[in-house]
Amino acid sequence: MATNSTPTKPFKKQPIDTLIHARWIIPVVPEQRLYENCAVAIHDGKIMALLPSREASSRFDTKDEHHLGNQLLIPGLINTHNHAAMSLLRGFADDQPLMTWLEKHIWPAEKQWVSPEFVGDGTRLAIAEMLRSGTTTFSDQYFFPEATAAAARETGIRAQIAFPVIDFPNAWSRNGDDALEKGLALRDDYRSHPRIGLAFAPHAPYTVGDDTLKKIAIYSGELQMPVQMHLHETAGEVERALSETGERPTQRLHRLGLLSPDMLCVHMTAIDDSDIALLQKTGAHIAHCPRSNLKLASGFTPVAKLLDAGINVAIGTDGAASNNGLDMLLEANTAALLAKAVSGQADALPAHQALAMATINGARALGIDDITGSIEVGKAADLCAVDLSELEQQPLHDPLSQLIYTANGHHVRNVWVAGKLLLKERRLTTLNEEELQQRAGLWRDRIAGRTN
């Protein structure tokens, strides 16, 4: 007996740009998830899917497929506070307290040497270090921000350029009004850029007056631009503010309308319950820079207490002149250990929370958590692959534990920003490493007085 049948159409794979297979994937959102033998599908710079590797291979068609072996894939790390160009002053003036370090060493050196050339060379050196240690986004606060923005644009990294606002003459501006004019013009230049945003960066309570801070508060609200500021960095800063104004710095900023969800408070070591209450009330964020604070003996940010209060705490490295590196994995490790010591509680900052601080919390602090900070469908493909196969990392009971307590930036093998591979098996794809070495040596000799 004859039968009629309809032939089955062959399954057509979906074409995509990139497919990345990893032994382990930690997406950060949802929290405390670990996926094994899965893949991330990427198209047009964004994450299309996170799914088992077998399913990914049968579903997608791509010419750019990566099998990472025993590597852990995580969201790209987010450095919420840096002075990238100061990488050229790494090791220049060590073992000094903050104000001595600034007034006797750093400020005089900057007065003599800082220029667009200095900032461009220093920023490229810093970007190379950041990419090689897994950072895909950084927020920067330094002179000649147009040179920093250009370096970020050329190299492919994601950046928030927080232009410095200081009320007295400096290398970049005559005063606060001049800085605001220049910074807002730079914002216009990058208004539609997909990877680079602008923010206000009033330097500190002792370098910016009320009139300028009021203007920043107004501009920030009208333009929906973030603000970041060194704040409560030392006990001496707070004591000086109280003696001169009768207000703690947080109280002053709140009165001027600056404390808000658009505000990132950098350092915050010398704080009390009244400061924490204001942060809770206003939704302001904190950039915790543990290694820089330790090196300058600036104090201890009470991270566990802040997190318990529901305050968003992210991580920054500060500049390499006071750290002396830009390794965010090492920074997350230090943050976790320091939180335990300060609170006296071994569970004060577990590994998963330290990773969140270095990724999604950082994205929230910069106002870009809809774009990056986690491995979620629709977000930018900003990814970091960390090798967990070395002898010193064995036996491997928990990949997340090894990431925070054993790994460092030297274990980072591959880095993507917006789906573009910027670090391929430890080699930079958009920067010339030999040229960076030469330029760094040139600046070393100039600063040491060996050449002009």
CSV table of N, CA and C in Angstrom, one decimal, residues 214-279:
chain,number,residue,atom,x,y,z
A,214,LYS,N,27.9,73.1,43.5
A,214,LYS,CA,26.5,73.3,43.2
A,214,LYS,C,26.2,73.2,41.6
A,215,LYS,N,27.1,73.8,40.9
A,215,LYS,CA,27.0,73.7,39.4
A,215,LYS,C,27.1,72.3,38.9
A,216,ILE,N,28.0,71.5,39.5
A,216,ILE,CA,28.1,70.1,39.1
A,216,ILE,C,26.8,69.4,39.4
A,217,ALA,N,26.2,69.6,40.6
A,217,ALA,CA,24.9,69.0,41.0
A,217,ALA,C,23.8,69.3,40.0
A,218,ILE,N,23.8,70.5,39.5
A,218,ILE,CA,22.8,71.0,38.6
A,218,ILE,C,23.0,70.3,37.2
A,219,TYR,N,24.2,70.4,36.7
A,219,TYR,CA,24.6,69.8,35.4
A,219,TYR,C,24.3,68.3,35.4
A,220,SER,N,24.7,67.6,36.5
A,220,SER,CA,24.5,66.2,36.6
A,220,SER,C,23.1,65.8,36.5
A,221,GLY,N,22.2,66.5,37.2
A,221,GLY,CA,20.8,66.2,37.2
A,221,GLY,C,20.2,66.5,35.8
A,222,GLU,N,20.6,67.6,35.2
A,222,GLU,CA,20.0,67.9,33.9
A,222,GLU,C,20.5,67.0,32.8
A,223,LEU,N,21.8,66.7,32.8
A,223,LEU,CA,22.4,65.9,31.7
A,223,LEU,C,22.4,64.4,32.0
A,224,GLN,N,22.0,64.0,33.2
A,224,GLN,CA,22.0,62.6,33.7
A,224,GLN,C,23.4,62.0,33.6
A,225,MET,N,24.4,62.8,34.1
A,225,MET,CA,25.8,62.4,34.0
A,225,MET,C,26.2,62.0,35.4
A,226,PRO,N,27.0,60.9,35.5
A,226,PRO,CA,27.5,60.5,36.8
A,226,PRO,C,28.6,61.5,37.4
A,227,VAL,N,28.8,61.3,38.7
A,227,VAL,CA,29.8,62.1,39.4
A,227,VAL,C,30.6,61.2,40.2
A,228,GLN,N,32.0,61.4,40.3
A,228,GLN,CA,32.8,60.7,41.2
A,228,GLN,C,33.7,61.6,41.9
A,229,MET,N,34.1,61.3,43.2
A,229,MET,CA,34.9,62.3,44.0
A,229,MET,C,35.6,61.5,45.1
A,230,HIS,N,36.9,61.9,45.3
A,230,HIS,CA,37.6,61.4,46.4
A,230,HIS,C,37.0,61.9,47.7
A,231,LEU,N,36.6,61.0,48.6
A,231,LEU,CA,35.8,61.4,49.7
A,231,LEU,C,36.1,60.6,51.0
A,232,HIS,N,36.2,61.3,52.1
A,232,HIS,CA,36.5,60.6,53.4
A,232,HIS,C,37.7,59.7,53.2
A,233,GLU,N,38.7,60.1,52.5
A,233,GLU,CA,39.9,59.3,52.2
A,233,GLU,C,40.7,59.0,53.4
A,234,THR,N,40.8,60.0,54.3
A,234,THR,CA,41.6,59.9,55.6
A,234,THR,C,40.9,60.5,56.7
A,235,ALA,N,41.2,60.2,57.9
A,235,ALA,CA,40.7,60.8,59.1
A,235,ALA,C,41.0,62.3,59.1
A,236,GLY,N,42.3,62.6,58.6
A,236,GLY,CA,42.7,64.0,58.6
A,236,GLY,C,41.8,64.9,57.7
A,237,GLU,N,41.4,64.3,56.6
A,237,GLU,CA,40.5,65.1,55.7
A,237,GLU,C,39.2,65.4,56.4
A,238,VAL,N,38.6,64.5,57.1
A,238,VAL,CA,37.3,64.7,57.8
A,238,VAL,C,37.5,65.7,59.0
A,239,GLU,N,38.6,65.6,59.7
A,239,GLU,CA,38.9,66.5,60.8
A,239,GLU,C,39.1,68.0,60.3
A,240,ARG,N,39.8,68.1,59.2
A,240,ARG,CA,40.0,69.4,58.5
A,240,ARG,C,38.6,70.0,58.1
A,241,ALA,N,37.8,69.2,57.5
A,241,ALA,CA,36.5,69.7,57.1
A,241,ALA,C,35.6,70.1,58.3
A,242,LEU,N,35.7,69.4,59.4
A,242,LEU,CA,34.9,69.8,60.6
A,242,LEU,C,35.4,71.1,61.2
A,243,SER,N,36.7,71.2,61.2
A,243,SER,CA,37.3,72.5,61.8
A,243,SER,C,37.0,73.7,60.9
A,244,GLU,N,36.9,73.5,59.6
A,244,GLU,CA,36.8,74.6,58.7
A,244,GLU,C,35.3,75.0,58.4
A,245,THR,N,34.5,73.9,58.3
A,245,THR,CA,33.1,74.1,57.9
A,245,THR,C,32.0,73.7,59.0
A,246,GLY,N,32.5,72.9,59.9
A,246,GLY,CA,31.5,72.4,60.9
A,246,GLY,C,30.7,71.2,60.4
A,247,GLU,N,31.0,70.8,59.2
A,247,GLU,CA,30.3,69.7,58.6
A,247,GLU,C,31.2,68.6,58.2
A,248,ARG,N,30.7,67.3,58.3
A,248,ARG,CA,31.5,66.2,57.7
A,248,ARG,C,31.3,66.3,56.1
A,249,PRO,N,32.3,65.9,55.4
A,249,PRO,CA,32.2,66.0,53.9
A,249,PRO,C,30.9,65.4,53.3
A,250,THR,N,30.4,64.3,53.8
A,250,THR,CA,29.1,63.8,53.3
A,250,THR,C,28.0,64.7,53.6
A,251,GLN,N,28.0,65.3,54.8
A,251,GLN,CA,26.9,66.2,55.1
A,251,GLN,C,26.9,67.4,54.1
A,252,ARG,N,28.1,67.9,53.9
A,252,ARG,CA,28.2,69.1,52.9
A,252,ARG,C,27.7,68.7,51.5
A,253,LEU,N,28.1,67.5,51.0
A,253,LEU,CA,27.7,67.1,49.7
A,253,LEU,C,26.2,66.9,49.6
A,254,HIS,N,25.7,66.4,50.7
A,254,HIS,CA,24.2,66.2,50.8
A,254,HIS,C,23.5,67.5,50.7
A,255,ARG,N,24.0,68.5,51.5
A,255,ARG,CA,23.4,69.8,51.5
A,255,ARG,C,23.5,70.5,50.1
A,256,LEU,N,24.5,70.2,49.4
A,256,LEU,CA,24.7,70.8,48.1
A,256,LEU,C,24.0,70.0,46.9
A,257,GLY,N,23.4,68.9,47.3
A,257,GLY,CA,22.6,68.1,46.3
A,257,GLY,C,23.4,67.2,45.5
A,258,LEU,N,24.6,66.8,45.9
A,258,LEU,CA,25.4,65.9,45.2
A,258,LEU,C,25.2,64.4,45.5
A,259,LEU,N,24.9,64.1,46.7
A,259,LEU,CA,24.7,62.7,47.1
A,259,LEU,C,23.4,62.2,46.4
A,260,SER,N,23.6,61.2,45.6
A,260,SER,CA,22.4,60.6,44.8
A,260,SER,C,22.9,59.3,44.2
A,261,PRO,N,22.0,58.6,43.5
A,261,PRO,CA,22.4,57.4,42.8
A,261,PRO,C,23.4,57.6,41.7
A,262,ASP,N,23.6,58.9,41.3
A,262,ASP,CA,24.6,59.2,40.3
A,262,ASP,C,26.0,59.5,40.9
A,263,MET,N,26.1,59.4,42.2
A,263,MET,CA,27.3,59.8,42.9
A,263,MET,C,28.2,58.5,43.3
A,264,LEU,N,29.4,58.5,42.9
A,264,LEU,CA,30.4,57.5,43.3
A,264,LEU,C,31.4,58.1,44.3
A,265,CYS,N,31.4,57.7,45.5
A,265,CYS,CA,32.2,58.2,46.6
A,265,CYS,C,33.5,57.3,46.6
A,266,VAL,N,34.6,57.8,46.4
A,266,VAL,CA,35.9,57.0,46.2
A,266,VAL,C,36.6,57.0,47.6
A,267,HIS,N,36.9,55.8,48.0
A,267,HIS,CA,37.7,55.5,49.2
A,267,HIS,C,36.8,55.3,50.5
A,268,MET,N,36.3,56.4,51.1
A,268,MET,CA,35.4,56.3,52.2
A,268,MET,C,35.9,55.4,53.3
A,269,THR,N,37.1,55.7,53.8
A,269,THR,CA,37.7,55.0,54.9
A,269,THR,C,37.3,55.5,56.2
A,270,ALA,N,37.2,56.8,56.4
A,270,ALA,CA,37.0,57.5,57.6
A,270,ALA,C,35.5,57.8,57.7
A,271,ILE,N,34.7,56.8,58.0
A,271,ILE,CA,33.2,57.1,58.0
A,271,ILE,C,32.6,56.5,59.3
A,272,ASP,N,31.5,57.1,59.7
A,272,ASP,CA,30.8,56.7,60.9
A,272,ASP,C,29.3,56.4,60.5
A,273,ASP,N,28.5,56.1,61.5
A,273,ASP,CA,27.1,55.7,61.2
A,273,ASP,C,26.3,56.8,60.6
A,274,SER,N,26.6,58.0,60.8
A,274,SER,CA,25.9,59.1,60.2
A,274,SER,C,26.2,59.2,58.7
A,275,ASP,N,27.4,58.9,58.3
A,275,ASP,CA,27.8,58.8,56.9
A,275,ASP,C,27.1,57.7,56.2
A,276,ILE,N,27.0,56.5,56.9
A,276,ILE,CA,26.4,55.3,56.3
A,276,ILE,C,24.9,55.6,56.1
A,277,ALA,N,24.3,56.3,57.1
A,277,ALA,CA,22.9,56.6,57.0
A,277,ALA,C,22.6,57.5,55.8
A,278,LEU,N,23.5,58.5,55.5
A,278,LEU,CA,23.3,59.3,54.3
A,278,LEU,C,23.5,58.6,53.0
A,279,LEU,N,24.4,57.7,53.0
A,279,LEU,CA,24.6,56.8,51.8
A,279,LEU,C,23.3,56.0,51.5
